[in-house]
PDB file of C-alpha atoms in Angstrom:
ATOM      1  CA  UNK E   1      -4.874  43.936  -5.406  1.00  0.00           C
ATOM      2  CA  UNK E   2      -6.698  46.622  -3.549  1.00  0.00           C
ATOM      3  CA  UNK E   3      -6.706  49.808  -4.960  1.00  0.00           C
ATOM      4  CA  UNK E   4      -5.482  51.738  -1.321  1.00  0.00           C
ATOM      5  CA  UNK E   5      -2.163  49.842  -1.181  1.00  0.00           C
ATOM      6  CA  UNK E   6       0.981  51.755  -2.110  1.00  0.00           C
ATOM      7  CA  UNK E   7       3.500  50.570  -4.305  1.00  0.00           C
ATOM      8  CA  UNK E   8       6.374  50.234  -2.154  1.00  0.00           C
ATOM      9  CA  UNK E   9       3.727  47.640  -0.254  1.00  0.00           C
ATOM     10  CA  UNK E  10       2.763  45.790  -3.411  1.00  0.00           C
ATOM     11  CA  UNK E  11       6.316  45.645  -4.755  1.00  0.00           C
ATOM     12  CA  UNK E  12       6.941  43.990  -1.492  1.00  0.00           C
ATOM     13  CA  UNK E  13       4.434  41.035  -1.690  1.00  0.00           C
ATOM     14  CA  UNK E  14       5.011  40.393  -4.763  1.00  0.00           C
ATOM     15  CA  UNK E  15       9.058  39.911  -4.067  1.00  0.00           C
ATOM     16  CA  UNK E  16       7.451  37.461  -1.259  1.00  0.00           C
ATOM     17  CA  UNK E  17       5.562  35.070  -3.959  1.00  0.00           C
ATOM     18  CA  UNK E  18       8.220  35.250  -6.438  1.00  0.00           C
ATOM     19  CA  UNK E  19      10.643  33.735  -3.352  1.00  0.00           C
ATOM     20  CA  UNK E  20       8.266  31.624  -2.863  1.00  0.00           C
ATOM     21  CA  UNK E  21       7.945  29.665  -6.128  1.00  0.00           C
ATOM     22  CA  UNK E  22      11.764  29.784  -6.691  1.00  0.00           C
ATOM     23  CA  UNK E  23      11.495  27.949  -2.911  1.00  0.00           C
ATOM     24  CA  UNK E  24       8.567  25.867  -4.307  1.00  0.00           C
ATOM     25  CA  UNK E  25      11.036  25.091  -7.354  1.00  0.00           C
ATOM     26  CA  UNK E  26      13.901  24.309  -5.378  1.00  0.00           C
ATOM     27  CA  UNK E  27      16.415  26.722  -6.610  1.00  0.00           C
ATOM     28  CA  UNK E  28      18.904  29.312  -5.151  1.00  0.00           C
ATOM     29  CA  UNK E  29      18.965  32.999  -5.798  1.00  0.00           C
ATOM     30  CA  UNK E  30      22.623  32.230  -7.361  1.00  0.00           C
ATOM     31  CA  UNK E  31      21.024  29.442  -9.942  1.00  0.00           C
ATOM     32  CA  UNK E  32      18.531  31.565 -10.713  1.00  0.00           C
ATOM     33  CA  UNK E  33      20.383  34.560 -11.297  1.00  0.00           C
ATOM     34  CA  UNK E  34      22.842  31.806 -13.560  1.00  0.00           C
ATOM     35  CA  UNK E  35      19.761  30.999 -15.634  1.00  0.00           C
ATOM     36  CA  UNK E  36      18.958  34.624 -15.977  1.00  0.00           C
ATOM     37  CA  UNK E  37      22.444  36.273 -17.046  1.00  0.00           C
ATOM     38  CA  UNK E  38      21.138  38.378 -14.071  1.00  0.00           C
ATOM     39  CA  UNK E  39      23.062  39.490 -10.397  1.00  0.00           C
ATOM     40  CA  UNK E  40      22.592  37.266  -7.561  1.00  0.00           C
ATOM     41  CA  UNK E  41      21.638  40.676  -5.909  1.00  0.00           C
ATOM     42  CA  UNK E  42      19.000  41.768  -8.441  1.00  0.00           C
ATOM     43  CA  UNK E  43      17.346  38.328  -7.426  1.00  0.00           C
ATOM     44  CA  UNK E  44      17.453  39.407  -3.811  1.00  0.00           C
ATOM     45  CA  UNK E  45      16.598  42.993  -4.155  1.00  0.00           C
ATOM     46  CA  UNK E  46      13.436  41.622  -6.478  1.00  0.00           C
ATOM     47  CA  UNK E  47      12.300  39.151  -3.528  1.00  0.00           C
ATOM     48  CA  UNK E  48      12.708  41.470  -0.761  1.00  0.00           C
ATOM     49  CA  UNK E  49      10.923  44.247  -2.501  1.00  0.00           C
ATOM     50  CA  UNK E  50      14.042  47.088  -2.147  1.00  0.00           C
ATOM     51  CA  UNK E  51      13.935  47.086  -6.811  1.00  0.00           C
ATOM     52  CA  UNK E  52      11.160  47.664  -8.944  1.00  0.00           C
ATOM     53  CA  UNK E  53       9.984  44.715 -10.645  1.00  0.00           C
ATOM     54  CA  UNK E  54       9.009  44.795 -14.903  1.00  0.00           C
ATOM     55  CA  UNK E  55       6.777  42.815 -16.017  1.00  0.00           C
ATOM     56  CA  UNK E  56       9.303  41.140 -18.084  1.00  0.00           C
ATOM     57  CA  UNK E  57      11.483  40.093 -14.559  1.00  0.00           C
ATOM     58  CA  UNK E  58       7.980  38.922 -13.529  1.00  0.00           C
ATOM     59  CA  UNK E  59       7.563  36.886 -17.136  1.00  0.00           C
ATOM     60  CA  UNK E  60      11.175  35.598 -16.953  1.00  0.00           C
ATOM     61  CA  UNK E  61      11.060  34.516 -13.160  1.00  0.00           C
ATOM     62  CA  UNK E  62       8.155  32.528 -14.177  1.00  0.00           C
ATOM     63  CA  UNK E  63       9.654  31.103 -17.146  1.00  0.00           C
ATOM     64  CA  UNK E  64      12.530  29.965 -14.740  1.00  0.00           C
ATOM     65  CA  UNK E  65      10.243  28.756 -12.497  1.00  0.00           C
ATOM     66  CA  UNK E  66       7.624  26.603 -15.028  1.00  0.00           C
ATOM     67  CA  UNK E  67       4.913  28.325 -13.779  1.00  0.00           C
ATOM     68  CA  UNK E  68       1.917  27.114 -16.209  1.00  0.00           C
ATOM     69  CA  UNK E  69      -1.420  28.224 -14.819  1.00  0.00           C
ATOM     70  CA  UNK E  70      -1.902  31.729 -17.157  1.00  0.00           C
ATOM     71  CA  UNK E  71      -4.216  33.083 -14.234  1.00  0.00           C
ATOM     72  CA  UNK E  72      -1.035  33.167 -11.211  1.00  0.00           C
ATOM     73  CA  UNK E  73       1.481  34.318 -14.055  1.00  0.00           C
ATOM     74  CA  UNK E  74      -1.494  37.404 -15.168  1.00  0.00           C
ATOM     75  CA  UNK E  75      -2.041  37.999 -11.655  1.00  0.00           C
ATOM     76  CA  UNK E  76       1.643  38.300 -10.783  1.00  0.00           C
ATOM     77  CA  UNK E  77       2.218  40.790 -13.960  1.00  0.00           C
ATOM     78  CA  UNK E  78      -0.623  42.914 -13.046  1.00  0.00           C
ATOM     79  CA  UNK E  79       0.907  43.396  -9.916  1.00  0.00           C
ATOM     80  CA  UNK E  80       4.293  44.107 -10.878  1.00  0.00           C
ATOM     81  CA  UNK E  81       2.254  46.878 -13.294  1.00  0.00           C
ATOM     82  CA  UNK E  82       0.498  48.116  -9.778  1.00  0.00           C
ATOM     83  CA  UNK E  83       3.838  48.037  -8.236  1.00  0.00           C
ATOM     84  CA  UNK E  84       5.358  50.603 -10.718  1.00  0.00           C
ATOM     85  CA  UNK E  85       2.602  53.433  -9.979  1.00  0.00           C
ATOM     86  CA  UNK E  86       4.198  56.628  -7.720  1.00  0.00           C
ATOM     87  CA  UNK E  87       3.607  56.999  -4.074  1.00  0.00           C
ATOM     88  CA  UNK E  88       3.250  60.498  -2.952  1.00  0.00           C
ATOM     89  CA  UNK E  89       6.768  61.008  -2.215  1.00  0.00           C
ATOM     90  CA  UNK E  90       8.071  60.573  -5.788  1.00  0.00           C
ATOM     91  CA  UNK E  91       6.655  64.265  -6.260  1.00  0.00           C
ATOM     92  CA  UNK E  92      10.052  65.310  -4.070  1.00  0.00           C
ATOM     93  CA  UNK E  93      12.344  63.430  -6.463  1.00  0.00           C
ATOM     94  CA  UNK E  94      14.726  61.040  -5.979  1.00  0.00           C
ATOM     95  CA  UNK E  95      14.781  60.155  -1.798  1.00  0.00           C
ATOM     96  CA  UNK E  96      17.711  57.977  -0.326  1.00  0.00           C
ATOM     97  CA  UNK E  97      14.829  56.558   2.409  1.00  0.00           C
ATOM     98  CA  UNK E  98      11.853  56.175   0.018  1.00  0.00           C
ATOM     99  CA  UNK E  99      11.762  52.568   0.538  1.00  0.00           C
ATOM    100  CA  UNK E 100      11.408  53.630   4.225  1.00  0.00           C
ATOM    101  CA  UNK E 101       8.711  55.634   3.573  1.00  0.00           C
ATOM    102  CA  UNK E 102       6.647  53.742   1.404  1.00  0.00           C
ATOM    103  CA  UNK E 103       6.518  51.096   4.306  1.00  0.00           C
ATOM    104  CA  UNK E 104       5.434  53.455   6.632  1.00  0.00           C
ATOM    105  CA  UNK E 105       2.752  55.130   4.907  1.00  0.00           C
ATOM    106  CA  UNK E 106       0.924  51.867   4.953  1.00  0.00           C
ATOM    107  CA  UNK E 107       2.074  51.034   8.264  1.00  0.00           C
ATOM    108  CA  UNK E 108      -0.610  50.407  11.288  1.00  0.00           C
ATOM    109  CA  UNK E 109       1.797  50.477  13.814  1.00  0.00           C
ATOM    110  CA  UNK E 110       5.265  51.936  14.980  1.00  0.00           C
ATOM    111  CA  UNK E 111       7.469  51.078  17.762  1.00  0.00           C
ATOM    112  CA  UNK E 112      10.021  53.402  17.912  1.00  0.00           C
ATOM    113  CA  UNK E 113      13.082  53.801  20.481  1.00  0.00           C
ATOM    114  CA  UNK E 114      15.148  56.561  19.845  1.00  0.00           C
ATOM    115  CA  UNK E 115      18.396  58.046  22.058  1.00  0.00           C
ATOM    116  CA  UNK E 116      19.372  61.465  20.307  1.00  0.00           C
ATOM    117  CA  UNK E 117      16.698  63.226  18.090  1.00  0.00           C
ATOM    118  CA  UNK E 118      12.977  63.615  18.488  1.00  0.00           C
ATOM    119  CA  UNK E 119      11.227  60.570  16.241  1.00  0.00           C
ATOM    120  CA  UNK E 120      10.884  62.648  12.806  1.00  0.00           C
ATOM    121  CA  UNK E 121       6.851  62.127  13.225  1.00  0.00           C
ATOM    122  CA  UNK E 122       6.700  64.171  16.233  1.00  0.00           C
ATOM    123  CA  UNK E 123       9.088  67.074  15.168  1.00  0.00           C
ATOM    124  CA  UNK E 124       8.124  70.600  14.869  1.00  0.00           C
ATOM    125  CA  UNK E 125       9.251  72.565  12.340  1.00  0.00           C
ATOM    126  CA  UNK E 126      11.565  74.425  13.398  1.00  0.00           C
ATOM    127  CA  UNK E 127      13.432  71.762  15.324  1.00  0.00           C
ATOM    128  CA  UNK E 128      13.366  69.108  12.423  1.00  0.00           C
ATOM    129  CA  UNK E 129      15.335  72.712   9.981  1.00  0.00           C
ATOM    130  CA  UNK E 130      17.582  72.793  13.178  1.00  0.00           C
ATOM    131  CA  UNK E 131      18.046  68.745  13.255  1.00  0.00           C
ATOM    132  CA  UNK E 132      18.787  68.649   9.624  1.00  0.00           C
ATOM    133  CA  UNK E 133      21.137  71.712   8.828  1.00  0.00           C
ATOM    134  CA  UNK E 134      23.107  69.830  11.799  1.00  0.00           C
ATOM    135  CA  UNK E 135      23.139  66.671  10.542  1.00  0.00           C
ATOM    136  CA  UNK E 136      23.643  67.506   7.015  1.00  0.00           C
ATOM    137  CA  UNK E 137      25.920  70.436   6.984  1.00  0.00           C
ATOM    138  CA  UNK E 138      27.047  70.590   3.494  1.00  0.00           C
ATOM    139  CA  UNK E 139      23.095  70.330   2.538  1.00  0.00           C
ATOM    140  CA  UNK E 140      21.473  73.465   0.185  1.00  0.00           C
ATOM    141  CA  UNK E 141      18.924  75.428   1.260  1.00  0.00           C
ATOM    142  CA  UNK E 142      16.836  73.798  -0.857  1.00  0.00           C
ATOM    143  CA  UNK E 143      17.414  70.034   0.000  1.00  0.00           C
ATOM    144  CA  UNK E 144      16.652  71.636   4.154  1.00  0.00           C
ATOM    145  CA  UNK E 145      13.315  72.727   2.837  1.00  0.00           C
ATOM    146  CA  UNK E 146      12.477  69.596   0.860  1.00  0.00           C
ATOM    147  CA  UNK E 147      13.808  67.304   3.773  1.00  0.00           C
ATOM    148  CA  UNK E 148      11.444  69.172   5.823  1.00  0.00           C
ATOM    149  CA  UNK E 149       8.812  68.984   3.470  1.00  0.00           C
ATOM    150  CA  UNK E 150       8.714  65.553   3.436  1.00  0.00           C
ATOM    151  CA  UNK E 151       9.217  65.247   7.287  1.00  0.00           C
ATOM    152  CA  UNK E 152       6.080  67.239   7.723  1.00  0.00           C
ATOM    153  CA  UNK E 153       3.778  65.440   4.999  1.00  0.00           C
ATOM    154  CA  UNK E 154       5.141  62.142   6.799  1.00  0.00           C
ATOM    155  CA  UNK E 155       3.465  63.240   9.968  1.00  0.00           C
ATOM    156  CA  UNK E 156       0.043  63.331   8.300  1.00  0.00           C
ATOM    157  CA  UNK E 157      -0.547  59.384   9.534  1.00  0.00           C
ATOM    158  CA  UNK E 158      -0.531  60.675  13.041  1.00  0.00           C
ATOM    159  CA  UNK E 159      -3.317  63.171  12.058  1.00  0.00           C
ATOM    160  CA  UNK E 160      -5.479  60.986   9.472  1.00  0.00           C
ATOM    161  CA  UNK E 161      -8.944  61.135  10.998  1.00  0.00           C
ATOM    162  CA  UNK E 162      -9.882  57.685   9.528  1.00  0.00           C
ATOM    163  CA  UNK E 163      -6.554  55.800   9.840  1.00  0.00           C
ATOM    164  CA  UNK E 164      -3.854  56.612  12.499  1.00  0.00           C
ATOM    165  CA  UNK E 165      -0.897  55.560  12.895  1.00  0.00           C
ATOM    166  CA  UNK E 166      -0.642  53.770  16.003  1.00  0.00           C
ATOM    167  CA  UNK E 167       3.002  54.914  17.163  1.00  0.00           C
ATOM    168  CA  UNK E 168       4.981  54.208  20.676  1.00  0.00           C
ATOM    169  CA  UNK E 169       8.065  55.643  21.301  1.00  0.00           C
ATOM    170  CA  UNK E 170      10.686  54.869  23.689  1.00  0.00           C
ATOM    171  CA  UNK E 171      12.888  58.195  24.041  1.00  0.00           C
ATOM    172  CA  UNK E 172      16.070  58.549  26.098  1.00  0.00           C
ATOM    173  CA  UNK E 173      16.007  61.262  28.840  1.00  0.00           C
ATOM    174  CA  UNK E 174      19.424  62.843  26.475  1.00  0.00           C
ATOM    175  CA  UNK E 175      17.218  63.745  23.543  1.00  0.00           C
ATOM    176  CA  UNK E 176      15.066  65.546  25.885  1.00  0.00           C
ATOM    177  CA  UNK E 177      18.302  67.680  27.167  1.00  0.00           C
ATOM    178  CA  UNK E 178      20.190  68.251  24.164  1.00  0.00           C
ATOM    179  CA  UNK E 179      19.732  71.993  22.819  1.00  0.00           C
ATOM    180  CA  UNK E 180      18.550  71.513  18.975  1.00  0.00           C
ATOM    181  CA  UNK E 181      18.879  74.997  18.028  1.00  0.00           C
ATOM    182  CA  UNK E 182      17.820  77.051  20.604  1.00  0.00           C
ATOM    183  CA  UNK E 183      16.080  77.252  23.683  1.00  0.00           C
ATOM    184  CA  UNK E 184      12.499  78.334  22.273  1.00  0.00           C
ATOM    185  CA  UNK E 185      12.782  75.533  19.896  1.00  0.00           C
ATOM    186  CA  UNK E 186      13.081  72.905  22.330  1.00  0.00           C
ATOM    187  CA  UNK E 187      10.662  74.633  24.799  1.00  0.00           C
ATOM    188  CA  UNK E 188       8.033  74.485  21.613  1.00  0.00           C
ATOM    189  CA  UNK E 189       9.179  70.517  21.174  1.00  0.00           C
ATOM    190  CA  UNK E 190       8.806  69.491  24.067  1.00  0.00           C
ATOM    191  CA  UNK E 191       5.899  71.817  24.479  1.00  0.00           C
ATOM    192  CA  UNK E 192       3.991  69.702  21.279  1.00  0.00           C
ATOM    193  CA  UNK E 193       5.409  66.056  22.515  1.00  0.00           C
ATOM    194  CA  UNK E 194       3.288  66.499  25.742  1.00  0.00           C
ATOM    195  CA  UNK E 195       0.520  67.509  23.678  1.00  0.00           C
ATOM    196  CA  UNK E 196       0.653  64.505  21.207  1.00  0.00           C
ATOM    197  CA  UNK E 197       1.230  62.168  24.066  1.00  0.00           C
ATOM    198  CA  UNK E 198      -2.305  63.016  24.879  1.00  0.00           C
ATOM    199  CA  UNK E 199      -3.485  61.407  21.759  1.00  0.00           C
ATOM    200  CA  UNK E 200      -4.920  58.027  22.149  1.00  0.00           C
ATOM    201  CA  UNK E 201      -2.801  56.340  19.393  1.00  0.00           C
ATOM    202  CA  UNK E 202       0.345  57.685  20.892  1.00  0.00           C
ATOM    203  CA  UNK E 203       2.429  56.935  23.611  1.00  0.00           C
ATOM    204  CA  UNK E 204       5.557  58.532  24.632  1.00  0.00           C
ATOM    205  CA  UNK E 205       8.071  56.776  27.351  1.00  0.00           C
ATOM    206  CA  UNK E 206      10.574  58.235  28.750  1.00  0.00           C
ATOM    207  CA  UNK E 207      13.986  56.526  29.269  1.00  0.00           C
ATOM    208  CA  UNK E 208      15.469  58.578  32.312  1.00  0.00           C
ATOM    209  CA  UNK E 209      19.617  58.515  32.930  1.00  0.00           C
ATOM    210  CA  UNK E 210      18.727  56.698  36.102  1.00  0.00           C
ATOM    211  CA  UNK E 211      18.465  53.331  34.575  1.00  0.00           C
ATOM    212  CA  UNK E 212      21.775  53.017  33.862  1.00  0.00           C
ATOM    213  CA  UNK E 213      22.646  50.352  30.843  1.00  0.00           C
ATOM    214  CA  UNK E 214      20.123  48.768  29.051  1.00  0.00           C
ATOM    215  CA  UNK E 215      19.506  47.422  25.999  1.00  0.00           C
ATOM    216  CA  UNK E 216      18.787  50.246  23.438  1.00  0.00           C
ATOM    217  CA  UNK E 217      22.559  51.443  23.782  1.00  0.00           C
ATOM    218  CA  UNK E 218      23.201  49.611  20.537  1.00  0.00           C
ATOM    219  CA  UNK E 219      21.345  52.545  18.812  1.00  0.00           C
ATOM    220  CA  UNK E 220      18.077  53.584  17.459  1.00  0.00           C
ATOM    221  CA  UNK E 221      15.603  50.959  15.480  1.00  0.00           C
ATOM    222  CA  UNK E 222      12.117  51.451  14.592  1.00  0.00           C
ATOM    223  CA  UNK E 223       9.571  48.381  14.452  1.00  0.00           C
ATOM    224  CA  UNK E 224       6.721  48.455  11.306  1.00  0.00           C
ATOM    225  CA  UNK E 225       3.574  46.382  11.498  1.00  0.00           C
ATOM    226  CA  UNK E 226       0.663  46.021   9.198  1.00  0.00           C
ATOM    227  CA  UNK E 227      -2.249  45.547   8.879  1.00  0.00           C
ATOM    228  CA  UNK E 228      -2.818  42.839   6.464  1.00  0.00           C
ATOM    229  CA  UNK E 229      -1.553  39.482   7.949  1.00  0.00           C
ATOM    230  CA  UNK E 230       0.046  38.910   4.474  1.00  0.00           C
ATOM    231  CA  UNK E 231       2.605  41.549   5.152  1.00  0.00           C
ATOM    232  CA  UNK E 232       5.487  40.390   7.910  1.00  0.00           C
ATOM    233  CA  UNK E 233       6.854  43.253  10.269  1.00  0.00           C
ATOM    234  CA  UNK E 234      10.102  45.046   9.564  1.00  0.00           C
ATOM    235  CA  UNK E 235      12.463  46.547  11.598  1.00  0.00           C
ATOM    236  CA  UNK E 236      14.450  49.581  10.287  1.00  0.00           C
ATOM    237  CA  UNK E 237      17.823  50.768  11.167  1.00  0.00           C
ATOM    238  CA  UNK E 238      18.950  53.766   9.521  1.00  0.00           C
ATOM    239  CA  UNK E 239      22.403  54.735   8.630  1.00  0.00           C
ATOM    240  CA  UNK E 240      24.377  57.314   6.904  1.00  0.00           C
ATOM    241  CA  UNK E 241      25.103  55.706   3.211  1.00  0.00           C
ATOM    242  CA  UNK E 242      22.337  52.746   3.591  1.00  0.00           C
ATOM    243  CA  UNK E 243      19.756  51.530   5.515  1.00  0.00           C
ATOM    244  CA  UNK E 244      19.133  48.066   7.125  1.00  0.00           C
ATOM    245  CA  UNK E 245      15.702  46.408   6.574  1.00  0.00           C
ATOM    246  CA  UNK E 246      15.339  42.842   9.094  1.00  0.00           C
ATOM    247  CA  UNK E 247      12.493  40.572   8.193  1.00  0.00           C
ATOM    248  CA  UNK E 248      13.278  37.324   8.988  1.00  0.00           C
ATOM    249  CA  UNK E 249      11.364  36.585  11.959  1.00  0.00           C
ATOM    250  CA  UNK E 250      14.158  35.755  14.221  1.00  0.00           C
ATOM    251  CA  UNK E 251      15.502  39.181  13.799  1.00  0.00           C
ATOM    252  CA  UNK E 252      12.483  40.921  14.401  1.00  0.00           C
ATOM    253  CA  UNK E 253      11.736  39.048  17.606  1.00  0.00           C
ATOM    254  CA  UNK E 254      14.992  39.824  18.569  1.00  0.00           C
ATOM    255  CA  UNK E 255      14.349  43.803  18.623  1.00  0.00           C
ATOM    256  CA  UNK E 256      10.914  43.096  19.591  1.00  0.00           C
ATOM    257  CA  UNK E 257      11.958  41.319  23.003  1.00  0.00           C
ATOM    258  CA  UNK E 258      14.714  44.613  23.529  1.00  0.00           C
ATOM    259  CA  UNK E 259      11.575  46.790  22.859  1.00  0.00           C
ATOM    260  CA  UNK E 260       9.874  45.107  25.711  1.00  0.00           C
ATOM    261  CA  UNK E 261      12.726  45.061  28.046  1.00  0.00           C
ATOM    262  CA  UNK E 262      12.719  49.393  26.942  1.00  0.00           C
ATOM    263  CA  UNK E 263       9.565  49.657  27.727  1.00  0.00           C
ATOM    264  CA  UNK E 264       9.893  48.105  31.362  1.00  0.00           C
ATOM    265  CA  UNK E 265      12.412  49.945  32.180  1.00  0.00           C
ATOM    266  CA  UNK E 266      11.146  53.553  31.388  1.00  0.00           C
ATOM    267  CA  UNK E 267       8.948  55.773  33.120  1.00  0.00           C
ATOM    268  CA  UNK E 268       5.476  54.968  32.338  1.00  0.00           C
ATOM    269  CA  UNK E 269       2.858  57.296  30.286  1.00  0.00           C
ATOM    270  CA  UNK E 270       1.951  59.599  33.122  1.00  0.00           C
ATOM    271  CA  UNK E 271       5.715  59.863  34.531  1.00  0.00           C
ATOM    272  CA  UNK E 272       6.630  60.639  30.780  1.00  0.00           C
ATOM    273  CA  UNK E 273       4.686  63.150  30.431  1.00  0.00           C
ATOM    274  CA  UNK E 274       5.625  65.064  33.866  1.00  0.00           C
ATOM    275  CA  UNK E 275       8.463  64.553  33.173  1.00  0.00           C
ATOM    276  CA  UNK E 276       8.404  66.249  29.906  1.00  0.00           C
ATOM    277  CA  UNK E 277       7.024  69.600  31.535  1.00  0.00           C
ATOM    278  CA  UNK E 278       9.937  69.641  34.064  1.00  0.00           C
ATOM    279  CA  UNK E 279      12.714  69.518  31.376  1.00  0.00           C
ATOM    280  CA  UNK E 280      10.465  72.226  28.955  1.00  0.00           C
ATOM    281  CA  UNK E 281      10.586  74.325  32.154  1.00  0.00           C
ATOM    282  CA  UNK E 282      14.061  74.359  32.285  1.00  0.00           C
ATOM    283  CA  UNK E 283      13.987  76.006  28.707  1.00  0.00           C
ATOM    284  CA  UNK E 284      11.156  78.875  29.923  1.00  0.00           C
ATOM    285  CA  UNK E 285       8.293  76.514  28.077  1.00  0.00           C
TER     286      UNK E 285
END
């Protein structure tokens, strides 16, 4: 297991072999979790990566499973050790969305559609501490900072000289025209989307009020790839108490055919961007 990949990615792979000798095996999640004195849901949450996995799950699983050659039984231990090490966020403490993060720290792509805030990675400052203390009104002062600590070490893909994130966003016209704490703020957001836009591993659509209904109505969804063909893409839909995690490839071919049909119907690149100025204007940017 290379050295370079997080944990959250290594916890996930190795939830995608251990499904795939209980497959191999023949068995349920439900007879294996019988076997095991365990949840039906700690079986899940082990194979989809969302729990950490002990060596000793790793030992039992392959118990259950009559797994015999020592060298696939070492190699899945060593990785459930690898999968236990601390990503960068585990400095902040305990995150609802780490999961989230973990995934797209090692992500190589994003495709993002998003109808009410700015996408988190291209917030400034001070509209991400006016965007949280909104959204989270009971929040302390000192969860807004850390929030926006983490929101602004997140952004650090976009900026990684050797490895950036290739992100496209689809953003409805209404996030451009709703005031997120003042005018100046949204003049200076709008201000720094034009400028990232110019970036050659982003692209920013617009989707104007003009196109009436369309797909992306059903709410905001974000699309992960990677790199390495062993790991699937996800799509992410976040919500208030829990998040949503698709993987099955039905699902994410689903939101990748709506992503399509987004991107057709929004203003292209160039319009985007001009059209970005006009709205900043109205805000004296």
């Amino acid at each position: 297991m290379a050295s370079n990949v997080n944990p959250t990615v290594r916890r996930r792979r190795l939830g995608q072999e251990l499904r795939r000798l209980r497959e191999l095996k023949g068995m349920t999640a439900e007879e294996v979790a019988d076997r095991l004195l365990v949840s039906q849901s700690k079986i899940s949450r082990l194979e989809n990566g969302r729990r950490s996995i002990s060596q000793r799950d790793v030992r039992d699983l392959c118990g259950v499973y009559e797994v015999e050659d020592h060298r696939v039984v070492d190699s899945l231990m060593q990785m459930a050790k690898d999968s236990r090490q601390q990503g960068w966020w585990h400095a902040f403490g305990d995150i609802p969305y780490s999961v989230y993060i973990g995934l797209e720290t090692d992500a190589a792509s994003l495709r993002v559609y998003e109808s009410l805030i700015v996408p988190g990675l291209l917030q400034t400052r001070d509209y991400a501490h006016a965007v949280i203390e909104g959204m989270w009104p009971e929040a302390t002062q000192s969860e807004i900072d850390k929030r926006i600590q983490i929101r602004l070490k997140r952004q650090d893909r976009l900026t990684d000289p050797d490895n950036p994130l290739r992100f496209w966003a689809v953003i409805d016209e209404a996030l451009l025209r709703r005031v997120v704490g003042n005018d100046r703020i949204m003049a200076d957001q709008l201000k720094h989307l034009a400028e990232l836009s110019m970036q050659p591993h982003v692209t920013l659509q617009v989707l104007p009020y003009s196109v009436g209904a369309h797909p992306g109505m059903y709410g905001k969804f974000v699309i992960l790839e990677f790199q390495d063909a062993m790991d699937a893409s996800v799509v992410y839909l976040e919500g208030v108490t829990s998040d949503l995690y698709l993987e099955k490839p039905n699902d994410v071919q689903s939101y990748t055919v709506m992503y399509e049909h987004l991107r057709a119907k929004a203003l292209s690149a160039e319009q985007s961007m001009e059209f970005i100025h006009q709205v900043a204007e109205t805000y004296g940017g």
